[in-house]
Amino acid sequence: MRLWAFYSPTMMFLGSLGTVLILLYGAGLVQSGDITVGSLVAFVGYLALFYTPINQLHSVNHMLQHALASGERLFEIIDTVPEIQDAPNTILPSTNVRGTIQFDRVGFSYIPGKPAIMEVDFTIAAGEKIAIVGHTGSGKSTLVKLLMRFYDVESGTILIDGYRIKDLPLSYLREQIGLVAQDPFLFNGTVAENILYGNIEASRDQIISAAVSAHADPFIKNLPEGVNTMVGEDGVRLSGGQRQRIGIARALYHNPSVLVLDEATSALDTTTESDVMETINSLHVEKTIIIIAHRMSTLKKCDCIYKLRNGAIVDQGVFSKIADTN
């Protein structure tokens, strides 16, 4: 870019200088009678026509160089080998998981020597609904990232239905777990496309059903084109609470065996949050549900609540016990 900033005005200056020199030289030839004024004007016109394609060629060369530089950076990303990959001998179960999850003395560090998770050990039975609470930075979201193999554990083991998650294909593992993050990513498409998330075979009724379950239908009805309304890049045309409800609708539509809500209702008002949690509670026997939240009021119907502090479980029990000690 610095070369272009120097080269472009230089070319313009040289072109203008050449025109001035030709006019001066041509004026002398006209004065001596060697050429006519018309010939000089015609020659200057031809010269201008000559400069135009030269400048265009230079612009094309600049665009090509810029594209090549961008392409190199893009291919570096495409060619990057993921740190987390399928094991050589993965096991592909013939059915969806039931949802029994076991953390067996799990440890993990983002920075060597500074453990983010320490000796975490607990089991979630299939169909249970549990919550993980703790202050910011206590390791709640890290447990979810380890469960979905965004990172690999450094010690201990995580199992689903008795299978080590490292022994399962990544695509299968992540199909079994539906994650709704605090700030779900939305594509620059319609509301319907963001709920479907690539499944183009769904009917409109299925989309509406998922939206109703997530209590997103009231605001969707008020959008200019309903479910066909464009949401903008990363849902910029929607509020935080609306984006969260679209994220929840997406997860419910895909009907995973394990549903993880990572602060998924933090931007909702109390009434809407209560309605959404009622829907989640109705799924209790169908799926294993993990809720990460700060508001204790949303966790009353959890089978067990685990309290994290500095990456370790410091307390666990039903709502009444944890609420009294919180």
mmCIF file of C-alpha atoms in Angstrom:
data_model
loop_
_atom_site.group_PDB
_atom_site.id
_atom_site.type_symbol
_atom_site.label_atom_id
_atom_site.label_comp_id
_atom_site.label_asym_id
_atom_site.label_seq_id
_atom_site.Cartn_x
_atom_site.Cartn_y
_atom_site.Cartn_z
ATOM 1 C CA MET A 1 0.000 0.000 0.000
ATOM 2 C CA ARG A 2 2.891 2.378 0.730
ATOM 3 C CA LEU A 3 4.327 1.627 -2.748
ATOM 4 C CA TRP A 4 0.944 2.350 -4.338
ATOM 5 C CA ALA A 5 0.657 5.618 -2.408
ATOM 6 C CA PHE A 6 4.038 6.685 -3.869
ATOM 7 C CA TYR A 7 3.703 5.207 -7.355
ATOM 8 C CA SER A 8 0.246 6.495 -8.302
ATOM 9 C CA PRO A 9 0.920 10.249 -7.872
ATOM 10 C CA THR A 10 4.341 9.774 -9.480
ATOM 11 C CA MET A 11 2.716 8.326 -12.603
ATOM 12 C CA MET A 12 0.247 11.222 -12.719
ATOM 13 C CA PHE A 13 3.069 13.753 -12.349
ATOM 14 C CA LEU A 14 5.161 12.142 -15.104
ATOM 15 C CA GLY A 15 2.164 12.037 -17.426
ATOM 16 C CA SER A 16 1.429 15.708 -16.838
ATOM 17 C CA LEU A 17 5.110 16.609 -17.218
ATOM 18 C CA GLY A 18 5.276 14.738 -20.523
ATOM 19 C CA THR A 19 2.253 16.639 -21.823
ATOM 20 C CA VAL A 20 3.805 19.987 -20.843
ATOM 21 C CA LEU A 21 7.134 19.132 -22.541
ATOM 22 C CA ILE A 22 5.379 18.035 -25.724
ATOM 23 C CA LEU A 23 3.343 21.251 -25.793
ATOM 24 C CA LEU A 24 6.516 23.338 -25.403
ATOM 25 C CA TYR A 25 8.357 21.383 -28.098
ATOM 26 C CA GLY A 26 5.322 21.386 -30.363
ATOM 27 C CA ALA A 27 4.899 25.123 -29.938
ATOM 28 C CA GLY A 28 8.430 25.554 -31.285
ATOM 29 C CA LEU A 29 7.642 23.357 -34.292
ATOM 30 C CA VAL A 30 4.453 25.313 -34.981
ATOM 31 C CA GLN A 31 6.381 28.587 -34.775
ATOM 32 C CA SER A 32 8.983 27.298 -37.247
ATOM 33 C CA GLY A 33 6.254 26.105 -39.606
ATOM 34 C CA ASP A 34 7.200 22.401 -39.416
ATOM 35 C CA ILE A 35 3.706 21.390 -38.178
ATOM 36 C CA THR A 36 0.322 23.051 -37.925
ATOM 37 C CA VAL A 37 -1.585 23.905 -34.750
ATOM 38 C CA GLY A 38 -4.148 21.256 -35.679
ATOM 39 C CA SER A 39 -1.441 18.592 -35.877
ATOM 40 C CA LEU A 40 -0.160 19.557 -32.418
ATOM 41 C CA VAL A 41 -3.646 19.422 -30.899
ATOM 42 C CA ALA A 42 -4.290 16.051 -32.557
ATOM 43 C CA PHE A 43 -0.979 14.680 -31.253
ATOM 44 C CA VAL A 44 -1.761 15.807 -27.681
ATOM 45 C CA GLY A 45 -5.189 14.150 -27.986
ATOM 46 C CA TYR A 46 -3.595 10.884 -29.133
ATOM 47 C CA LEU A 47 -1.172 11.136 -26.227
ATOM 48 C CA ALA A 48 -4.089 11.404 -23.769
ATOM 49 C CA LEU A 49 -5.674 8.315 -25.333
ATOM 50 C CA PHE A 50 -2.348 6.516 -24.895
ATOM 51 C CA TYR A 51 -2.086 7.396 -21.186
ATOM 52 C CA THR A 52 -5.558 6.016 -20.338
ATOM 53 C CA PRO A 53 -4.867 2.298 -21.057
ATOM 54 C CA ILE A 54 -1.426 2.589 -19.453
ATOM 55 C CA ASN A 55 -3.028 3.838 -16.235
ATOM 56 C CA GLN A 56 -5.682 1.125 -16.438
ATOM 57 C CA LEU A 57 -3.024 -1.560 -16.810
ATOM 58 C CA HIS A 58 -1.276 -0.194 -13.767
ATOM 59 C CA SER A 59 -4.540 -0.272 -11.774
ATOM 60 C CA VAL A 60 -5.159 -3.882 -12.810
ATOM 61 C CA ASN A 61 -1.654 -4.816 -11.716
ATOM 62 C CA HIS A 62 -2.242 -3.120 -8.364
ATOM 63 C CA MET A 63 -5.516 -5.018 -7.845
ATOM 64 C CA LEU A 64 -3.843 -8.314 -8.752
ATOM 65 C CA GLN A 65 -1.028 -7.709 -6.277
ATOM 66 C CA HIS A 66 -3.547 -6.795 -3.580
ATOM 67 C CA ALA A 67 -5.600 -9.930 -4.358
ATOM 68 C CA LEU A 68 -2.503 -12.138 -4.245
ATOM 69 C CA ALA A 69 -1.511 -10.751 -0.845
ATOM 70 C CA SER A 70 -5.045 -11.308 0.482
ATOM 71 C CA GLY A 71 -5.115 -14.792 -1.054
ATOM 72 C CA GLU A 72 -1.878 -15.737 0.678
ATOM 73 C CA ARG A 73 -3.306 -14.749 4.064
ATOM 74 C CA LEU A 74 -6.572 -16.580 3.302
ATOM 75 C CA PHE A 75 -4.823 -19.789 2.242
ATOM 76 C CA GLU A 76 -2.682 -19.657 5.369
ATOM 77 C CA ILE A 77 -5.905 -19.892 7.372
ATOM 78 C CA ILE A 78 -7.395 -22.600 5.119
ATOM 79 C CA ASP A 79 -4.197 -24.667 5.294
ATOM 80 C CA THR A 80 -3.922 -24.380 9.075
ATOM 81 C CA VAL A 81 -4.109 -27.837 10.635
ATOM 82 C CA PRO A 82 -6.618 -27.852 13.545
ATOM 83 C CA GLU A 83 -5.108 -28.711 16.898
ATOM 84 C CA ILE A 84 -8.174 -30.801 17.779
ATOM 85 C CA GLN A 85 -8.691 -33.670 15.326
ATOM 86 C CA ASP A 86 -10.331 -37.083 15.204
ATOM 87 C CA ALA A 87 -8.369 -39.883 16.835
ATOM 88 C CA PRO A 88 -6.920 -42.522 14.444
ATOM 89 C CA ASN A 89 -9.463 -45.169 15.515
ATOM 90 C CA THR A 90 -12.694 -43.365 16.303
ATOM 91 C CA ILE A 91 -15.849 -45.177 17.358
ATOM 92 C CA LEU A 92 -19.123 -44.196 15.671
ATOM 93 C CA PRO A 93 -22.120 -45.279 17.776
ATOM 94 C CA SER A 94 -25.100 -46.550 15.789
ATOM 95 C CA THR A 95 -27.567 -44.313 17.661
ATOM 96 C CA ASN A 96 -27.688 -40.916 19.312
ATOM 97 C CA VAL A 97 -26.284 -40.725 22.817
ATOM 98 C CA ARG A 98 -28.640 -41.032 25.776
ATOM 99 C CA GLY A 99 -26.820 -38.221 27.570
ATOM 100 C CA THR A 100 -24.924 -39.673 30.525
ATOM 101 C CA ILE A 101 -21.898 -37.414 31.036
ATOM 102 C CA GLN A 102 -18.966 -38.054 33.333
ATOM 103 C CA PHE A 103 -16.114 -35.718 34.209
ATOM 104 C CA ASP A 104 -13.439 -37.927 35.764
ATOM 105 C CA ARG A 105 -10.804 -35.848 37.620
ATOM 106 C CA VAL A 106 -10.505 -33.415 34.733
ATOM 107 C CA GLY A 107 -7.738 -30.816 34.666
ATOM 108 C CA PHE A 108 -6.941 -28.124 32.099
ATOM 109 C CA SER A 109 -4.847 -24.956 31.729
ATOM 110 C CA TYR A 110 -4.905 -22.215 29.120
ATOM 111 C CA ILE A 111 -1.514 -21.028 30.378
ATOM 112 C CA PRO A 112 1.034 -23.575 31.654
ATOM 113 C CA GLY A 113 1.247 -23.437 35.423
ATOM 114 C CA LYS A 114 -2.088 -21.607 35.811
ATOM 115 C CA PRO A 115 -4.817 -24.272 35.974
ATOM 116 C CA ALA A 116 -8.268 -23.182 34.792
ATOM 117 C CA ILE A 117 -9.876 -26.506 35.794
ATOM 118 C CA MET A 118 -8.612 -28.667 38.673
ATOM 119 C CA GLU A 119 -9.671 -32.230 39.509
ATOM 120 C CA VAL A 120 -13.295 -31.699 38.453
ATOM 121 C CA ASP A 121 -15.211 -34.906 39.116
ATOM 122 C CA PHE A 122 -18.980 -35.380 38.704
ATOM 123 C CA THR A 123 -21.535 -37.415 36.760
ATOM 124 C CA ILE A 124 -24.743 -36.285 35.054
ATOM 125 C CA ALA A 125 -27.301 -39.028 34.469
ATOM 126 C CA ALA A 126 -29.170 -39.161 31.164
ATOM 127 C CA GLY A 127 -32.210 -36.887 31.327
ATOM 128 C CA GLU A 128 -30.918 -34.886 34.293
ATOM 129 C CA LYS A 129 -30.922 -31.114 34.399
ATOM 130 C CA ILE A 130 -27.965 -29.633 36.231
ATOM 131 C CA ALA A 131 -26.576 -26.139 36.670
ATOM 132 C CA ILE A 132 -23.048 -24.822 37.024
ATOM 133 C CA VAL A 133 -22.656 -21.544 38.896
ATOM 134 C CA GLY A 134 -19.743 -19.404 39.993
ATOM 135 C CA HIS A 135 -18.148 -16.016 39.584
ATOM 136 C CA THR A 136 -16.786 -14.814 36.250
ATOM 137 C CA GLY A 137 -13.558 -16.670 35.477
ATOM 138 C CA SER A 138 -14.338 -19.615 37.748
ATOM 139 C CA GLY A 139 -14.207 -22.082 34.829
ATOM 140 C CA LYS A 140 -17.887 -22.615 33.979
ATOM 141 C CA SER A 141 -17.631 -22.041 30.226
ATOM 142 C CA THR A 142 -14.312 -23.881 30.100
ATOM 143 C CA LEU A 143 -16.078 -27.080 31.163
ATOM 144 C CA VAL A 144 -18.435 -26.711 28.194
ATOM 145 C CA LYS A 145 -15.539 -26.100 25.797
ATOM 146 C CA LEU A 146 -13.852 -29.255 27.073
ATOM 147 C CA LEU A 147 -17.080 -31.248 26.722
ATOM 148 C CA MET A 148 -17.403 -30.201 23.072
ATOM 149 C CA ARG A 149 -13.669 -30.723 22.457
ATOM 150 C CA PHE A 150 -12.889 -27.162 21.550
ATOM 151 C CA TYR A 151 -9.904 -27.983 23.765
ATOM 152 C CA ASP A 152 -8.566 -31.318 24.985
ATOM 153 C CA VAL A 153 -8.214 -32.048 28.674
ATOM 154 C CA GLU A 154 -4.702 -32.198 30.094
ATOM 155 C CA SER A 155 -5.559 -34.736 32.770
ATOM 156 C CA GLY A 156 -8.508 -36.949 33.542
ATOM 157 C CA THR A 157 -11.233 -38.057 31.138
ATOM 158 C CA ILE A 158 -14.629 -36.919 29.895
ATOM 159 C CA LEU A 159 -17.085 -39.643 28.899
ATOM 160 C CA ILE A 160 -20.506 -39.650 27.223
ATOM 161 C CA ASP A 161 -22.522 -42.855 27.593
ATOM 162 C CA GLY A 162 -19.307 -44.590 28.584
ATOM 163 C CA TYR A 163 -17.386 -43.471 25.484
ATOM 164 C CA ARG A 164 -14.342 -41.266 25.894
ATOM 165 C CA ILE A 165 -15.126 -38.142 23.908
ATOM 166 C CA LYS A 166 -11.667 -38.413 22.303
ATOM 167 C CA ASP A 167 -12.774 -41.744 20.806
ATOM 168 C CA LEU A 168 -15.851 -40.245 19.123
ATOM 169 C CA PRO A 169 -15.756 -38.459 15.739
ATOM 170 C CA LEU A 170 -15.842 -34.702 16.276
ATOM 171 C CA SER A 171 -18.777 -34.294 13.890
ATOM 172 C CA TYR A 172 -20.811 -36.912 15.777
ATOM 173 C CA LEU A 173 -19.924 -35.465 19.195
ATOM 174 C CA ARG A 174 -20.946 -31.937 18.245
ATOM 175 C CA GLU A 175 -24.166 -33.133 16.606
ATOM 176 C CA GLN A 176 -25.177 -34.630 19.947
ATOM 177 C CA ILE A 177 -24.641 -31.398 21.896
ATOM 178 C CA GLY A 178 -26.611 -28.225 21.277
ATOM 179 C CA LEU A 179 -24.810 -25.152 22.613
ATOM 180 C CA VAL A 180 -26.521 -21.800 23.079
ATOM 181 C CA ALA A 181 -23.918 -19.192 24.003
ATOM 182 C CA GLN A 182 -24.462 -15.847 25.698
ATOM 183 C CA ASP A 183 -23.923 -14.067 22.388
ATOM 184 C CA PRO A 184 -24.934 -16.551 19.657
ATOM 185 C CA PHE A 185 -23.494 -15.896 16.208
ATOM 186 C CA LEU A 186 -26.068 -15.083 13.539
ATOM 187 C CA PHE A 187 -25.329 -15.194 9.822
ATOM 188 C CA ASN A 188 -26.215 -12.392 7.444
ATOM 189 C CA GLY A 189 -29.392 -14.155 6.338
ATOM 190 C CA THR A 190 -33.034 -14.407 7.280
ATOM 191 C CA VAL A 191 -34.446 -15.373 10.663
ATOM 192 C CA ALA A 192 -35.537 -18.702 9.165
ATOM 193 C CA GLU A 193 -32.077 -19.433 7.733
ATOM 194 C CA ASN A 194 -30.470 -18.764 11.104
ATOM 195 C CA ILE A 195 -32.864 -21.148 12.851
ATOM 196 C CA LEU A 196 -32.365 -23.861 10.208
ATOM 197 C CA TYR A 197 -28.567 -23.453 10.249
ATOM 198 C CA GLY A 198 -28.047 -25.189 6.899
ATOM 199 C CA ASN A 199 -31.013 -27.592 6.930
ATOM 200 C CA ILE A 200 -32.958 -26.378 3.889
ATOM 201 C CA GLU A 201 -35.458 -29.251 3.922
ATOM 202 C CA ALA A 202 -37.449 -28.039 6.924
ATOM 203 C CA SER A 203 -41.004 -26.825 6.556
ATOM 204 C CA ARG A 204 -42.277 -23.430 7.635
ATOM 205 C CA ASP A 205 -44.298 -25.129 10.393
ATOM 206 C CA GLN A 206 -41.102 -26.609 11.874
ATOM 207 C CA ILE A 207 -39.461 -23.186 11.887
ATOM 208 C CA ILE A 208 -42.469 -21.600 13.578
ATOM 209 C CA SER A 209 -42.622 -24.437 16.123
ATOM 210 C CA ALA A 210 -38.971 -23.864 17.117
ATOM 211 C CA ALA A 211 -39.566 -20.106 17.346
ATOM 212 C CA VAL A 212 -42.636 -20.628 19.535
ATOM 213 C CA SER A 213 -40.700 -22.979 21.839
ATOM 214 C CA ALA A 214 -38.026 -20.291 22.278
ATOM 215 C CA HIS A 215 -40.711 -17.600 22.756
ATOM 216 C CA ALA A 216 -39.287 -15.784 19.748
ATOM 217 C CA ASP A 217 -42.583 -15.711 17.826
ATOM 218 C CA PRO A 218 -43.921 -12.454 19.391
ATOM 219 C CA PHE A 219 -41.061 -10.312 18.081
ATOM 220 C CA ILE A 220 -40.765 -12.280 14.809
ATOM 221 C CA LYS A 221 -44.400 -11.452 13.998
ATOM 222 C CA ASN A 222 -43.555 -7.758 14.342
ATOM 223 C CA LEU A 223 -40.604 -7.918 11.939
ATOM 224 C CA PRO A 224 -41.221 -6.445 8.452
ATOM 225 C CA GLU A 225 -41.133 -9.837 6.692
ATOM 226 C CA GLY A 226 -41.559 -12.217 9.615
ATOM 227 C CA VAL A 227 -39.197 -15.203 9.472
ATOM 228 C CA ASN A 228 -37.973 -13.985 6.068
ATOM 229 C CA THR A 229 -36.566 -10.754 7.543
ATOM 230 C CA MET A 230 -32.825 -10.261 7.057
ATOM 231 C CA VAL A 231 -31.056 -9.972 10.422
ATOM 232 C CA GLY A 232 -27.841 -8.308 9.191
ATOM 233 C CA GLU A 233 -24.246 -9.282 9.884
ATOM 234 C CA ASP A 234 -24.124 -11.079 13.254
ATOM 235 C CA GLY A 235 -27.763 -10.130 13.861
ATOM 236 C CA VAL A 236 -27.012 -6.404 14.008
ATOM 237 C CA ARG A 237 -30.676 -5.571 13.314
ATOM 238 C CA LEU A 238 -31.849 -7.500 16.378
ATOM 239 C CA SER A 239 -31.496 -6.771 20.083
ATOM 240 C CA GLY A 240 -29.403 -8.946 22.386
ATOM 241 C CA GLY A 241 -32.469 -10.707 23.762
ATOM 242 C CA GLN A 242 -33.843 -11.357 20.275
ATOM 243 C CA ARG A 243 -30.535 -12.856 19.160
ATOM 244 C CA GLN A 244 -30.525 -15.122 22.196
ATOM 245 C CA ARG A 245 -34.039 -16.358 21.430
ATOM 246 C CA ILE A 246 -33.039 -17.111 17.829
ATOM 247 C CA GLY A 247 -30.065 -19.069 19.214
ATOM 248 C CA ILE A 248 -32.336 -21.047 21.539
ATOM 249 C CA ALA A 249 -34.794 -21.724 18.682
ATOM 250 C CA ARG A 250 -31.893 -22.998 16.566
ATOM 251 C CA ALA A 251 -30.806 -25.423 19.288
ATOM 252 C CA LEU A 252 -34.355 -26.660 19.948
ATOM 253 C CA TYR A 253 -34.990 -27.152 16.226
ATOM 254 C CA HIS A 254 -31.965 -29.440 15.855
ATOM 255 C CA ASN A 255 -33.145 -31.433 18.894
ATOM 256 C CA PRO A 256 -29.776 -32.542 20.364
ATOM 257 C CA SER A 257 -29.455 -35.219 23.039
ATOM 258 C CA VAL A 258 -27.547 -32.799 25.293
ATOM 259 C CA LEU A 259 -28.556 -29.144 25.561
ATOM 260 C CA VAL A 260 -26.102 -26.613 27.011
ATOM 261 C CA LEU A 261 -27.259 -23.098 27.881
ATOM 262 C CA ASP A 262 -24.222 -20.916 28.584
ATOM 263 C CA GLU A 263 -25.718 -17.680 29.970
ATOM 264 C CA ALA A 264 -28.229 -18.101 27.135
ATOM 265 C CA THR A 265 -30.963 -16.013 28.776
ATOM 266 C CA SER A 266 -28.847 -13.231 30.291
ATOM 267 C CA ALA A 267 -30.256 -10.562 27.937
ATOM 268 C CA LEU A 268 -33.913 -11.546 28.416
ATOM 269 C CA ASP A 269 -36.340 -9.767 30.685
ATOM 270 C CA THR A 270 -37.548 -11.694 33.730
ATOM 271 C CA THR A 271 -40.917 -12.676 32.238
ATOM 272 C CA THR A 272 -39.498 -13.941 28.934
ATOM 273 C CA GLU A 273 -36.689 -15.744 30.734
ATOM 274 C CA SER A 274 -39.247 -17.495 32.944
ATOM 275 C CA ASP A 275 -41.258 -18.550 29.872
ATOM 276 C CA VAL A 276 -38.165 -19.878 28.094
ATOM 277 C CA MET A 277 -37.075 -21.817 31.178
ATOM 278 C CA GLU A 278 -40.550 -23.386 31.402
ATOM 279 C CA THR A 279 -40.013 -24.726 27.886
ATOM 280 C CA ILE A 280 -36.571 -26.012 28.860
ATOM 281 C CA ASN A 281 -38.041 -27.668 31.948
ATOM 282 C CA SER A 282 -40.584 -29.477 29.766
ATOM 283 C CA LEU A 283 -37.686 -31.139 27.913
ATOM 284 C CA HIS A 284 -36.323 -32.454 31.209
ATOM 285 C CA VAL A 285 -36.945 -36.177 30.604
ATOM 286 C CA GLU A 286 -36.009 -36.067 26.914
ATOM 287 C CA LYS A 287 -32.502 -34.619 27.131
ATOM 288 C CA THR A 288 -29.636 -33.953 29.428
ATOM 289 C CA ILE A 289 -29.558 -30.233 30.160
ATOM 290 C CA ILE A 290 -26.620 -28.200 31.445
ATOM 291 C CA ILE A 291 -27.332 -24.613 32.479
ATOM 292 C CA ILE A 292 -24.644 -22.034 33.194
ATOM 293 C CA ALA A 293 -26.142 -18.969 34.827
ATOM 294 C CA HIS A 294 -25.652 -16.170 37.325
ATOM 295 C CA ARG A 295 -29.319 -15.728 38.231
ATOM 296 C CA MET A 296 -30.128 -18.361 40.836
ATOM 297 C CA SER A 297 -33.859 -17.814 40.312
ATOM 298 C CA THR A 298 -33.694 -19.688 36.994
ATOM 299 C CA LEU A 299 -32.241 -22.822 38.597
ATOM 300 C CA LYS A 300 -34.979 -23.824 41.041
ATOM 301 C CA LYS A 301 -35.969 -26.942 39.098
ATOM 302 C CA CYS A 302 -32.457 -28.278 38.545
ATOM 303 C CA ASP A 303 -31.691 -31.757 39.864
ATOM 304 C CA CYS A 304 -28.283 -30.610 41.067
ATOM 305 C CA ILE A 305 -26.273 -27.398 41.131
ATOM 306 C CA TYR A 306 -22.460 -27.394 41.080
ATOM 307 C CA LYS A 307 -20.628 -24.359 42.396
ATOM 308 C CA LEU A 308 -17.213 -23.597 40.901
ATOM 309 C CA ARG A 309 -14.477 -21.444 42.361
ATOM 310 C CA ASN A 310 -11.047 -21.044 40.759
ATOM 311 C CA GLY A 311 -11.639 -24.069 38.533
ATOM 312 C CA ALA A 312 -12.671 -26.481 41.287
ATOM 313 C CA ILE A 313 -16.048 -27.668 42.574
ATOM 314 C CA VAL A 314 -16.479 -26.249 46.066
ATOM 315 C CA ASP A 315 -20.126 -27.144 46.669
ATOM 316 C CA GLN A 316 -22.970 -29.099 45.126
ATOM 317 C CA GLY A 317 -26.580 -29.859 45.932
ATOM 318 C CA VAL A 318 -30.175 -28.873 45.266
ATOM 319 C CA PHE A 319 -31.314 -25.281 44.842
ATOM 320 C CA SER A 320 -32.264 -24.676 48.474
ATOM 321 C CA LYS A 321 -28.842 -25.744 49.723
ATOM 322 C CA ILE A 322 -26.795 -23.740 47.210
ATOM 323 C CA ALA A 323 -29.032 -20.674 47.509
ATOM 324 C CA ASP A 324 -28.585 -20.633 51.287
ATOM 325 C CA THR A 325 -24.790 -20.762 51.014
ATOM 326 C CA ASN A 326 -24.433 -18.473 47.987
#
